[in-house]
Amino acid sequence: MKRSTTIGVGLVLGAVLTTSACGGGADSAGGGGDGTWTIPASDPTATIDVVGIVDPVSEGMDEVVAAFEADHPTIDVNYQYVPFDDLNSVLDSRITSKTGDPDLFWVDQPRVPALAARGYLEDLTAQFSPHTGALQEATVAASTYQDKLWSLPISNSTQLLYYNLDLLEAAGVEPPSTDPAERITWQQLKEDAATVQSEGGAANGLLLGQPNRYYQLEPLPVSAGGGVGAAGEDNLTPAVDNEGWVESMTYYGSLFADGVHPRGIPAEQTNATFLAGDTAYMVEGNWMVGKLADSDLNWGAALNPVWEGGEPATPNGSWSVGINPFSQDKEAAAVFLKWLALDGESGYAEHRPYAELPANLAGLEAYLAGPAFTGSEAGQQAAEVIAHETANTSVPRVSTVGYIEFEEIIGRAFSDIANGSDPQGALEGAQQELVNAWQQYQ
């Protein structure tokens, strides 16, 4: 029987109050795993608990679970939805309890080194490394730390610049280009977005799919010459207060201060806001294509913006899934994990509507050949952009055992800047916070 739940605020608050930032209580890398389990040839009978960030109803995870349970009727999946911003706290609480719950959980790929070092992930090298040829090499590398495989990638990603063609035409603004030689700049995008607001009737000039999140904003400082935010040995020297970071985040703050980007819309609501039809532009992931293809919006897709005078940069990477080292049902968990990531086109990509860019090679081929991309001129534009950006401009998020602290600290700085704080002061404060937080790794 398919079951899905949402983990509530009470549990999240309890996690914050009862665990340390380091998740104290976990063993060293590999946690409680002894590595003796295998991927079974025949399915065991078990119920496995899975924590993920994909909404079971609105984002189709219920359909994925139902398809798996139809293929593997002796394994029940208790899927529990956790909003992205709450995932760290939930995992801290539940994995360090060593009860084995959850059996599997979603892992943001830049967090793999930190989660492995904390003992939150089972080493999958012996069981799954022989099968990773089915996956894009870069996604496997992002799930690897100290030459060991700690999770299996289920998706990759890139970012596109979507636009509402009707609003642009009403304002007399030319659509941005899919030609790399004519890529729009961030500065020009802001100017055009303001014009579409004043002349075309757009309520919002620009939306970023994930406001105040490092994944979404990384291209700004990187393209402005500021780097990914850390440097030095093991990427444990913070670097978020240099000229490129300050200039790009000053620009970011101006989007809100000048009314081009609305305040107060969380990442979970940005897609619906753009689909409502009164926003001129949106920078969002490839997963938006299917939703737009199903909509009545007259839309187009262009290359991600570049900083004026800088090099183009787009984020990559996405989600993988790991096994709790204290799980009591690792073999059943391995069956689900293999089905999600490796079997065929991957169960996750094949059965989830509006899936991310598949990490599975067969799934990726089928994904870009799907009707969302081939059924319209806009879809074909999107496929062209995705192919170019993933091959030429993608920049991984900073890989460091301090990534969890980095993401939390820089996310607070981004939020402060969006709400009017001085960008240089916010970034200098984040720099010092990171120095202090990363002392434990030195």
mmCIF file of C-alpha atoms in Angstrom, residues 58-441:
data_model
loop_
_atom_site.group_PDB
_atom_site.id
_atom_site.type_symbol
_atom_site.label_atom_id
_atom_site.label_comp_id
_atom_site.label_asym_id
_atom_site.label_seq_id
_atom_site.Cartn_x
_atom_site.Cartn_y
_atom_site.Cartn_z
ATOM 1 C CA SER A 58 1.757 18.233 -6.566
ATOM 2 C CA GLU A 59 5.170 16.990 -7.764
ATOM 3 C CA GLY A 60 4.216 13.403 -8.522
ATOM 4 C CA MET A 61 6.161 11.345 -5.980
ATOM 5 C CA ASP A 62 3.028 9.328 -5.206
ATOM 6 C CA GLU A 63 3.107 8.132 -8.818
ATOM 7 C CA VAL A 64 6.743 7.041 -8.470
ATOM 8 C CA VAL A 65 6.009 5.088 -5.288
ATOM 9 C CA ALA A 66 2.934 3.453 -6.807
ATOM 10 C CA ALA A 67 4.927 2.325 -9.847
ATOM 11 C CA PHE A 68 7.656 0.820 -7.662
ATOM 12 C CA GLU A 69 5.184 -1.024 -5.450
ATOM 13 C CA ALA A 70 3.478 -2.436 -8.542
ATOM 14 C CA ASP A 71 6.855 -3.764 -9.753
ATOM 15 C CA HIS A 72 7.947 -4.930 -6.276
ATOM 16 C CA PRO A 73 4.789 -5.909 -4.372
ATOM 17 C CA THR A 74 6.557 -7.316 -1.295
ATOM 18 C CA ILE A 75 8.211 -3.977 -0.480
ATOM 19 C CA ASP A 76 6.037 -1.163 0.869
ATOM 20 C CA VAL A 77 7.401 2.377 0.710
ATOM 21 C CA ASN A 78 6.446 4.812 3.466
ATOM 22 C CA TYR A 79 7.393 8.041 1.734
ATOM 23 C CA GLN A 80 7.614 11.101 3.962
ATOM 24 C CA TYR A 81 7.794 14.558 2.427
ATOM 25 C CA VAL A 82 10.040 17.158 4.061
ATOM 26 C CA PRO A 83 10.403 20.707 2.684
ATOM 27 C CA PHE A 84 13.934 21.369 1.469
ATOM 28 C CA ASP A 85 14.680 23.970 4.146
ATOM 29 C CA ASP A 86 13.832 21.477 6.921
ATOM 30 C CA LEU A 87 15.781 18.484 5.610
ATOM 31 C CA ASN A 88 18.989 19.074 7.589
ATOM 32 C CA SER A 89 17.193 19.318 10.914
ATOM 33 C CA VAL A 90 15.101 16.217 10.282
ATOM 34 C CA LEU A 91 18.110 14.135 9.272
ATOM 35 C CA ASP A 92 20.154 15.369 12.246
ATOM 36 C CA SER A 93 17.445 14.214 14.617
ATOM 37 C CA ARG A 94 16.534 10.906 13.058
ATOM 38 C CA ILE A 95 19.843 9.498 11.843
ATOM 39 C CA THR A 96 21.717 10.300 15.045
ATOM 40 C CA SER A 97 19.038 8.438 16.997
ATOM 41 C CA LYS A 98 20.435 5.255 15.347
ATOM 42 C CA THR A 99 16.978 3.684 15.073
ATOM 43 C CA GLY A 100 17.443 3.139 11.342
ATOM 44 C CA ASP A 101 14.576 5.468 10.424
ATOM 45 C CA PRO A 102 14.572 6.590 7.645
ATOM 46 C CA ASP A 103 16.042 3.771 5.596
ATOM 47 C CA LEU A 104 16.726 6.067 2.646
ATOM 48 C CA PHE A 105 16.749 9.816 2.193
ATOM 49 C CA TRP A 106 17.273 12.487 -0.443
ATOM 50 C CA VAL A 107 20.813 13.913 -0.514
ATOM 51 C CA ASP A 108 21.678 17.252 -2.099
ATOM 52 C CA GLN A 109 24.882 16.324 -3.919
ATOM 53 C CA PRO A 110 27.157 19.089 -2.564
ATOM 54 C CA ARG A 111 26.308 17.803 0.916
ATOM 55 C CA VAL A 112 27.727 14.331 0.227
ATOM 56 C CA PRO A 113 31.187 15.025 1.753
ATOM 57 C CA ALA A 114 29.672 16.543 4.891
ATOM 58 C CA LEU A 115 27.070 13.814 5.358
ATOM 59 C CA ALA A 116 29.623 11.063 4.751
ATOM 60 C CA ALA A 117 32.078 12.635 7.211
ATOM 61 C CA ARG A 118 29.319 12.874 9.821
ATOM 62 C CA GLY A 119 28.486 9.189 9.462
ATOM 63 C CA TYR A 120 25.047 9.788 7.978
ATOM 64 C CA LEU A 121 25.567 7.734 4.804
ATOM 65 C CA GLU A 122 26.184 4.060 4.131
ATOM 66 C CA ASP A 123 29.141 3.298 1.863
ATOM 67 C CA LEU A 124 27.618 1.994 -1.393
ATOM 68 C CA THR A 125 30.877 1.359 -3.228
ATOM 69 C CA ALA A 126 30.915 -2.444 -3.166
ATOM 70 C CA GLN A 127 27.256 -2.850 -4.046
ATOM 71 C CA PHE A 128 26.654 -0.127 -6.617
ATOM 72 C CA SER A 129 29.948 0.993 -8.193
ATOM 73 C CA PRO A 130 29.848 -1.847 -10.764
ATOM 74 C CA HIS A 131 26.541 -0.458 -12.062
ATOM 75 C CA THR A 132 27.263 3.269 -12.335
ATOM 76 C CA GLY A 133 27.995 3.079 -16.072
ATOM 77 C CA ALA A 134 24.263 3.670 -16.514
ATOM 78 C CA LEU A 135 24.687 7.191 -15.102
ATOM 79 C CA GLN A 136 26.228 10.467 -16.268
ATOM 80 C CA GLU A 137 29.827 10.459 -15.083
ATOM 81 C CA ALA A 138 29.640 13.937 -13.543
ATOM 82 C CA THR A 139 26.696 12.960 -11.374
ATOM 83 C CA VAL A 140 28.549 9.917 -10.053
ATOM 84 C CA ALA A 141 31.558 12.104 -9.230
ATOM 85 C CA ALA A 142 29.272 14.424 -7.268
ATOM 86 C CA SER A 143 28.097 11.461 -5.189
ATOM 87 C CA THR A 144 31.650 10.340 -4.436
ATOM 88 C CA TYR A 145 33.875 11.384 -1.529
ATOM 89 C CA GLN A 146 37.364 10.074 -0.718
ATOM 90 C CA ASP A 147 37.047 7.602 -3.610
ATOM 91 C CA LYS A 148 33.922 5.996 -2.167
ATOM 92 C CA LEU A 149 30.369 6.085 -3.483
ATOM 93 C CA TRP A 150 27.989 7.410 -0.822
ATOM 94 C CA SER A 151 24.740 7.932 -2.728
ATOM 95 C CA LEU A 152 23.194 7.272 -6.125
ATOM 96 C CA PRO A 153 22.272 10.262 -8.310
ATOM 97 C CA ILE A 154 18.717 10.361 -9.597
ATOM 98 C CA SER A 155 18.897 13.722 -11.358
ATOM 99 C CA ASN A 156 21.037 16.508 -12.731
ATOM 100 C CA SER A 157 20.035 20.092 -13.496
ATOM 101 C CA THR A 158 20.627 23.326 -15.321
ATOM 102 C CA GLN A 159 18.958 26.726 -15.425
ATOM 103 C CA LEU A 160 17.137 28.503 -18.247
ATOM 104 C CA LEU A 161 15.726 31.992 -18.682
ATOM 105 C CA TYR A 162 12.006 31.633 -19.375
ATOM 106 C CA TYR A 163 9.869 34.515 -20.559
ATOM 107 C CA ASN A 164 6.222 35.412 -21.137
ATOM 108 C CA LEU A 165 6.126 36.259 -24.829
ATOM 109 C CA ASP A 166 2.792 38.091 -24.647
ATOM 110 C CA LEU A 167 4.063 40.479 -21.970
ATOM 111 C CA LEU A 168 7.320 41.130 -23.822
ATOM 112 C CA GLU A 169 5.457 41.847 -27.054
ATOM 113 C CA ALA A 170 3.085 44.222 -25.237
ATOM 114 C CA ALA A 171 6.118 46.175 -23.995
ATOM 115 C CA GLY A 172 7.965 46.065 -27.317
ATOM 116 C CA VAL A 173 10.894 44.183 -25.769
ATOM 117 C CA GLU A 174 12.850 41.677 -27.863
ATOM 118 C CA PRO A 175 13.018 38.154 -26.386
ATOM 119 C CA PRO A 176 16.424 37.047 -25.079
ATOM 120 C CA SER A 177 18.507 34.773 -27.305
ATOM 121 C CA THR A 178 19.480 31.114 -27.472
ATOM 122 C CA ASP A 179 22.656 32.091 -29.367
ATOM 123 C CA PRO A 180 25.687 31.925 -27.029
ATOM 124 C CA ALA A 181 27.198 34.929 -28.810
ATOM 125 C CA GLU A 182 24.090 36.971 -27.989
ATOM 126 C CA ARG A 183 23.498 35.836 -24.401
ATOM 127 C CA ILE A 184 21.664 38.491 -22.371
ATOM 128 C CA THR A 185 23.481 40.054 -19.412
ATOM 129 C CA TRP A 186 22.084 40.203 -15.904
ATOM 130 C CA GLN A 187 22.206 43.972 -16.131
ATOM 131 C CA GLN A 188 20.200 44.063 -19.382
ATOM 132 C CA LEU A 189 17.722 41.557 -17.981
ATOM 133 C CA LYS A 190 16.936 43.832 -15.060
ATOM 134 C CA GLU A 191 16.433 46.774 -17.407
ATOM 135 C CA ASP A 192 14.181 44.773 -19.743
ATOM 136 C CA ALA A 193 12.197 43.345 -16.828
ATOM 137 C CA ALA A 194 11.503 46.840 -15.512
ATOM 138 C CA THR A 195 10.399 47.920 -18.994
ATOM 139 C CA VAL A 196 7.950 45.024 -19.259
ATOM 140 C CA GLN A 197 6.543 46.051 -15.883
ATOM 141 C CA SER A 198 6.074 49.684 -16.875
ATOM 142 C CA GLU A 199 5.094 49.213 -20.526
ATOM 143 C CA GLY A 200 3.671 45.688 -20.743
ATOM 144 C CA GLY A 201 1.625 45.446 -17.571
ATOM 145 C CA ALA A 202 3.674 42.748 -15.843
ATOM 146 C CA ALA A 203 3.133 42.604 -12.089
ATOM 147 C CA ASN A 204 6.574 41.043 -11.618
ATOM 148 C CA GLY A 205 9.569 41.787 -13.790
ATOM 149 C CA LEU A 206 11.714 38.817 -12.789
ATOM 150 C CA LEU A 207 11.405 35.732 -10.615
ATOM 151 C CA LEU A 208 14.244 33.484 -9.492
ATOM 152 C CA GLY A 209 13.003 29.957 -8.981
ATOM 153 C CA GLN A 210 14.816 29.569 -5.651
ATOM 154 C CA PRO A 211 15.307 32.986 -4.043
ATOM 155 C CA ASN A 212 18.047 33.212 -1.392
ATOM 156 C CA ARG A 213 19.429 29.749 -2.159
ATOM 157 C CA TYR A 214 23.053 29.182 -3.108
ATOM 158 C CA TYR A 215 22.198 26.792 -5.962
ATOM 159 C CA GLN A 216 20.172 29.501 -7.697
ATOM 160 C CA LEU A 217 22.487 32.416 -6.994
ATOM 161 C CA GLU A 218 25.897 30.751 -7.507
ATOM 162 C CA PRO A 219 26.068 31.865 -11.197
ATOM 163 C CA LEU A 220 25.994 35.539 -10.191
ATOM 164 C CA PRO A 221 29.258 35.735 -8.183
ATOM 165 C CA VAL A 222 30.946 33.104 -10.361
ATOM 166 C CA SER A 223 30.132 35.012 -13.558
ATOM 167 C CA ALA A 224 31.187 38.273 -11.859
ATOM 168 C CA GLY A 225 34.619 36.780 -11.110
ATOM 169 C CA GLY A 226 34.071 36.123 -7.410
ATOM 170 C CA GLY A 227 34.335 32.323 -7.473
ATOM 171 C CA VAL A 228 32.195 29.649 -5.849
ATOM 172 C CA GLY A 229 32.596 30.962 -2.295
ATOM 173 C CA ALA A 230 35.504 28.940 -0.885
ATOM 174 C CA ALA A 231 39.083 28.100 -1.789
ATOM 175 C CA GLY A 232 42.250 26.608 -0.337
ATOM 176 C CA GLU A 233 42.898 23.120 0.937
ATOM 177 C CA ASP A 234 39.680 21.069 0.958
ATOM 178 C CA ASN A 235 37.764 24.268 0.117
ATOM 179 C CA LEU A 236 37.791 25.304 3.763
ATOM 180 C CA THR A 237 38.887 28.915 3.295
ATOM 181 C CA PRO A 238 35.757 31.078 2.924
ATOM 182 C CA ALA A 239 35.755 33.541 0.009
ATOM 183 C CA VAL A 240 32.435 35.366 -0.027
ATOM 184 C CA ASP A 241 33.528 38.942 0.667
ATOM 185 C CA ASN A 242 35.564 39.662 -2.469
ATOM 186 C CA GLU A 243 34.714 42.219 -5.152
ATOM 187 C CA GLY A 244 32.827 39.785 -7.379
ATOM 188 C CA TRP A 245 30.598 38.640 -4.541
ATOM 189 C CA VAL A 246 29.912 42.142 -3.288
ATOM 190 C CA GLU A 247 29.104 43.526 -6.748
ATOM 191 C CA SER A 248 26.856 40.641 -7.729
ATOM 192 C CA MET A 249 25.003 40.622 -4.421
ATOM 193 C CA THR A 250 24.548 44.387 -4.622
ATOM 194 C CA TYR A 251 22.818 43.696 -7.931
ATOM 195 C CA TYR A 252 20.747 40.952 -6.289
ATOM 196 C CA GLY A 253 19.580 43.271 -3.538
ATOM 197 C CA SER A 254 18.667 45.933 -6.088
ATOM 198 C CA LEU A 255 16.231 43.572 -7.797
ATOM 199 C CA PHE A 256 14.087 43.626 -4.653
ATOM 200 C CA ALA A 257 14.753 47.228 -3.669
ATOM 201 C CA ASP A 258 13.699 48.450 -7.124
ATOM 202 C CA GLY A 259 10.590 46.270 -7.230
ATOM 203 C CA VAL A 260 11.722 44.150 -10.168
ATOM 204 C CA HIS A 261 11.656 40.948 -8.098
ATOM 205 C CA PRO A 262 8.860 40.549 -5.522
ATOM 206 C CA ARG A 263 9.676 39.883 -1.887
ATOM 207 C CA GLY A 264 8.051 37.174 0.173
ATOM 208 C CA ILE A 265 7.472 34.467 -2.447
ATOM 209 C CA PRO A 266 9.114 31.206 -1.270
ATOM 210 C CA ALA A 267 10.698 28.763 -3.685
ATOM 211 C CA GLU A 268 7.712 26.435 -3.344
ATOM 212 C CA GLN A 269 5.453 29.092 -4.907
ATOM 213 C CA THR A 270 7.594 30.656 -7.645
ATOM 214 C CA ASN A 271 6.614 28.232 -10.404
ATOM 215 C CA ALA A 272 2.918 28.773 -9.816
ATOM 216 C CA THR A 273 3.494 32.514 -9.748
ATOM 217 C CA PHE A 274 5.107 32.494 -13.188
ATOM 218 C CA LEU A 275 2.444 30.154 -14.575
ATOM 219 C CA ALA A 276 -0.225 32.629 -13.440
ATOM 220 C CA GLY A 277 0.843 34.781 -16.393
ATOM 221 C CA ASP A 278 1.741 38.176 -14.916
ATOM 222 C CA THR A 279 5.531 37.757 -14.641
ATOM 223 C CA ALA A 280 7.850 38.764 -17.478
ATOM 224 C CA TYR A 281 10.900 36.549 -16.856
ATOM 225 C CA MET A 282 11.869 33.618 -14.691
ATOM 226 C CA VAL A 283 15.241 31.963 -14.152
ATOM 227 C CA GLU A 284 14.390 28.381 -13.254
ATOM 228 C CA GLY A 285 15.452 24.801 -13.781
ATOM 229 C CA ASN A 286 14.761 22.444 -16.648
ATOM 230 C CA TRP A 287 11.902 20.890 -14.647
ATOM 231 C CA MET A 288 9.807 23.928 -15.558
ATOM 232 C CA VAL A 289 9.540 22.846 -19.196
ATOM 233 C CA GLY A 290 6.916 20.164 -18.615
ATOM 234 C CA LYS A 291 4.774 22.491 -16.537
ATOM 235 C CA LEU A 292 4.944 25.184 -19.199
ATOM 236 C CA ALA A 293 4.159 22.679 -21.947
ATOM 237 C CA ASP A 294 0.970 21.746 -20.078
ATOM 238 C CA SER A 295 -0.010 25.386 -19.565
ATOM 239 C CA ASP A 296 -1.720 27.965 -21.761
ATOM 240 C CA LEU A 297 1.159 30.409 -21.379
ATOM 241 C CA ASN A 298 2.777 31.782 -24.539
ATOM 242 C CA TRP A 299 6.353 31.236 -23.436
ATOM 243 C CA GLY A 300 9.893 30.971 -24.670
ATOM 244 C CA ALA A 301 13.270 29.855 -23.320
ATOM 245 C CA ALA A 302 16.712 31.451 -23.554
ATOM 246 C CA LEU A 303 20.225 31.039 -22.181
ATOM 247 C CA ASN A 304 20.922 31.848 -18.555
ATOM 248 C CA PRO A 305 22.168 35.461 -18.173
ATOM 249 C CA VAL A 306 25.858 36.365 -17.920
ATOM 250 C CA TRP A 307 27.467 39.087 -15.806
ATOM 251 C CA GLU A 308 28.459 42.028 -17.981
ATOM 252 C CA GLY A 309 32.111 41.476 -18.918
ATOM 253 C CA GLY A 310 32.187 38.062 -17.228
ATOM 254 C CA GLU A 311 32.054 34.417 -18.247
ATOM 255 C CA PRO A 312 28.752 32.528 -18.417
ATOM 256 C CA ALA A 313 28.049 30.184 -15.519
ATOM 257 C CA THR A 314 25.158 27.876 -14.690
ATOM 258 C CA PRO A 315 24.601 25.587 -11.708
ATOM 259 C CA ASN A 316 24.556 21.828 -12.089
ATOM 260 C CA GLY A 317 24.033 18.795 -9.914
ATOM 261 C CA SER A 318 20.863 17.863 -8.159
ATOM 262 C CA TRP A 319 19.566 15.119 -5.945
ATOM 263 C CA SER A 320 20.886 11.727 -5.070
ATOM 264 C CA VAL A 321 19.538 9.169 -2.600
ATOM 265 C CA GLY A 322 21.497 7.565 0.220
ATOM 266 C CA ILE A 323 20.985 4.742 2.680
ATOM 267 C CA ASN A 324 21.018 5.307 6.427
ATOM 268 C CA PRO A 325 23.957 3.317 7.858
ATOM 269 C CA PHE A 326 21.722 2.272 10.778
ATOM 270 C CA SER A 327 18.897 0.944 8.560
ATOM 271 C CA GLN A 328 17.620 -2.505 9.475
ATOM 272 C CA ASP A 329 16.344 -3.105 5.916
ATOM 273 C CA LYS A 330 19.310 -2.221 3.718
ATOM 274 C CA GLU A 331 18.614 -4.905 1.139
ATOM 275 C CA ALA A 332 15.024 -3.739 0.613
ATOM 276 C CA ALA A 333 16.306 -0.159 0.556
ATOM 277 C CA ALA A 334 18.863 -1.176 -2.080
ATOM 278 C CA VAL A 335 16.126 -2.637 -4.275
ATOM 279 C CA PHE A 336 14.232 0.676 -4.187
ATOM 280 C CA LEU A 337 17.432 2.674 -4.747
ATOM 281 C CA LYS A 338 18.449 0.551 -7.730
ATOM 282 C CA TRP A 339 14.979 0.905 -9.255
ATOM 283 C CA LEU A 340 14.974 4.682 -8.688
ATOM 284 C CA ALA A 341 18.379 5.325 -10.257
ATOM 285 C CA LEU A 342 19.547 2.454 -12.452
ATOM 286 C CA ASP A 343 16.828 0.213 -13.835
ATOM 287 C CA GLY A 344 15.882 1.008 -17.421
ATOM 288 C CA GLU A 345 15.440 4.771 -17.845
ATOM 289 C CA SER A 346 15.357 4.947 -14.023
ATOM 290 C CA GLY A 347 12.080 4.592 -12.206
ATOM 291 C CA TYR A 348 12.320 8.123 -10.866
ATOM 292 C CA ALA A 349 12.695 9.722 -14.294
ATOM 293 C CA GLU A 350 10.214 7.443 -16.016
ATOM 294 C CA HIS A 351 7.338 7.764 -13.568
ATOM 295 C CA ARG A 352 7.624 11.246 -12.079
ATOM 296 C CA PRO A 353 5.823 14.018 -13.967
ATOM 297 C CA TYR A 354 7.959 17.123 -14.458
ATOM 298 C CA ALA A 355 11.082 15.262 -13.392
ATOM 299 C CA GLU A 356 14.450 16.913 -13.148
ATOM 300 C CA LEU A 357 17.068 16.255 -15.809
ATOM 301 C CA PRO A 358 17.744 12.517 -15.380
ATOM 302 C CA ALA A 359 21.154 11.358 -14.221
ATOM 303 C CA ASN A 360 20.439 8.050 -15.945
ATOM 304 C CA LEU A 361 21.788 8.104 -19.523
ATOM 305 C CA ALA A 362 18.864 6.242 -21.067
ATOM 306 C CA GLY A 363 16.502 8.411 -19.069
ATOM 307 C CA LEU A 364 18.200 11.583 -20.302
ATOM 308 C CA GLU A 365 17.833 10.530 -23.926
ATOM 309 C CA ALA A 366 14.154 9.770 -23.436
ATOM 310 C CA TYR A 367 13.640 12.987 -21.467
ATOM 311 C CA LEU A 368 14.908 15.301 -24.205
ATOM 312 C CA ALA A 369 12.966 13.358 -26.831
ATOM 313 C CA GLY A 370 9.716 13.767 -24.926
ATOM 314 C CA PRO A 371 6.725 15.801 -26.108
ATOM 315 C CA ALA A 372 7.460 18.686 -23.726
ATOM 316 C CA PHE A 373 10.593 19.407 -25.775
ATOM 317 C CA THR A 374 9.570 18.302 -29.259
ATOM 318 C CA GLY A 375 5.966 19.492 -29.321
ATOM 319 C CA SER A 376 6.523 23.234 -29.674
ATOM 320 C CA GLU A 377 9.037 25.848 -30.757
ATOM 321 C CA ALA A 378 9.486 26.898 -27.135
ATOM 322 C CA GLY A 379 10.198 23.312 -26.109
ATOM 323 C CA GLN A 380 12.787 23.009 -28.850
ATOM 324 C CA GLN A 381 14.394 26.241 -27.626
ATOM 325 C CA ALA A 382 14.562 24.748 -24.136
ATOM 326 C CA ALA A 383 16.189 21.539 -25.384
ATOM 327 C CA GLU A 384 18.795 23.601 -27.273
ATOM 328 C CA VAL A 385 19.584 25.633 -24.156
ATOM 329 C CA ILE A 386 19.817 22.574 -21.915
ATOM 330 C CA ALA A 387 22.185 20.815 -24.312
ATOM 331 C CA HIS A 388 24.457 23.879 -24.513
ATOM 332 C CA GLU A 389 24.506 24.816 -20.832
ATOM 333 C CA THR A 390 25.121 21.311 -19.498
ATOM 334 C CA ALA A 391 28.011 20.836 -21.930
ATOM 335 C CA ASN A 392 29.641 24.273 -21.726
ATOM 336 C CA THR A 393 28.807 26.487 -18.762
ATOM 337 C CA SER A 394 27.967 24.320 -15.755
ATOM 338 C CA VAL A 395 29.861 25.005 -12.527
ATOM 339 C CA PRO A 396 29.548 22.605 -9.566
ATOM 340 C CA ARG A 397 28.660 24.017 -6.191
ATOM 341 C CA VAL A 398 31.600 24.169 -3.824
ATOM 342 C CA SER A 399 32.628 20.708 -2.639
ATOM 343 C CA THR A 400 33.616 20.733 1.026
ATOM 344 C CA VAL A 401 32.903 18.910 4.253
ATOM 345 C CA GLY A 402 31.741 22.304 5.482
ATOM 346 C CA TYR A 403 29.020 22.602 2.857
ATOM 347 C CA ILE A 404 26.051 22.345 5.210
ATOM 348 C CA GLU A 405 27.306 25.246 7.316
ATOM 349 C CA PHE A 406 28.189 27.136 4.136
ATOM 350 C CA GLU A 407 24.742 26.775 2.623
ATOM 351 C CA GLU A 408 22.970 27.775 5.833
ATOM 352 C CA ILE A 409 25.182 30.787 6.547
ATOM 353 C CA ILE A 410 25.251 32.151 3.000
ATOM 354 C CA GLY A 411 21.516 31.561 2.679
ATOM 355 C CA ARG A 412 20.893 33.824 5.678
ATOM 356 C CA ALA A 413 23.128 36.481 4.106
ATOM 357 C CA PHE A 414 21.202 36.252 0.834
ATOM 358 C CA SER A 415 17.922 36.637 2.703
ATOM 359 C CA ASP A 416 19.219 39.657 4.599
ATOM 360 C CA ILE A 417 20.386 41.265 1.351
ATOM 361 C CA ALA A 418 17.029 40.635 -0.329
ATOM 362 C CA ASN A 419 15.350 42.310 2.629
ATOM 363 C CA GLY A 420 17.484 45.439 2.405
ATOM 364 C CA SER A 421 20.691 44.787 4.364
ATOM 365 C CA ASP A 422 23.941 46.256 3.110
ATOM 366 C CA PRO A 423 25.461 43.576 0.830
ATOM 367 C CA GLN A 424 29.068 44.187 1.842
ATOM 368 C CA GLY A 425 28.236 44.082 5.531
ATOM 369 C CA ALA A 426 26.125 40.939 5.135
ATOM 370 C CA LEU A 427 28.877 39.166 3.218
ATOM 371 C CA GLU A 428 31.605 40.221 5.634
ATOM 372 C CA GLY A 429 29.475 38.866 8.443
ATOM 373 C CA ALA A 430 28.969 35.595 6.568
ATOM 374 C CA GLN A 431 32.712 35.381 5.927
ATOM 375 C CA GLN A 432 33.475 35.580 9.636
ATOM 376 C CA GLU A 433 30.698 33.120 10.513
ATOM 377 C CA LEU A 434 32.189 30.633 8.065
ATOM 378 C CA VAL A 435 35.685 31.078 9.470
ATOM 379 C CA ASN A 436 34.317 30.266 12.916
ATOM 380 C CA ALA A 437 32.098 27.396 11.770
ATOM 381 C CA TRP A 438 34.875 25.718 9.800
ATOM 382 C CA GLN A 439 37.443 25.774 12.585
ATOM 383 C CA GLN A 440 36.243 22.296 13.565
ATOM 384 C CA TYR A 441 37.516 20.950 10.207
#
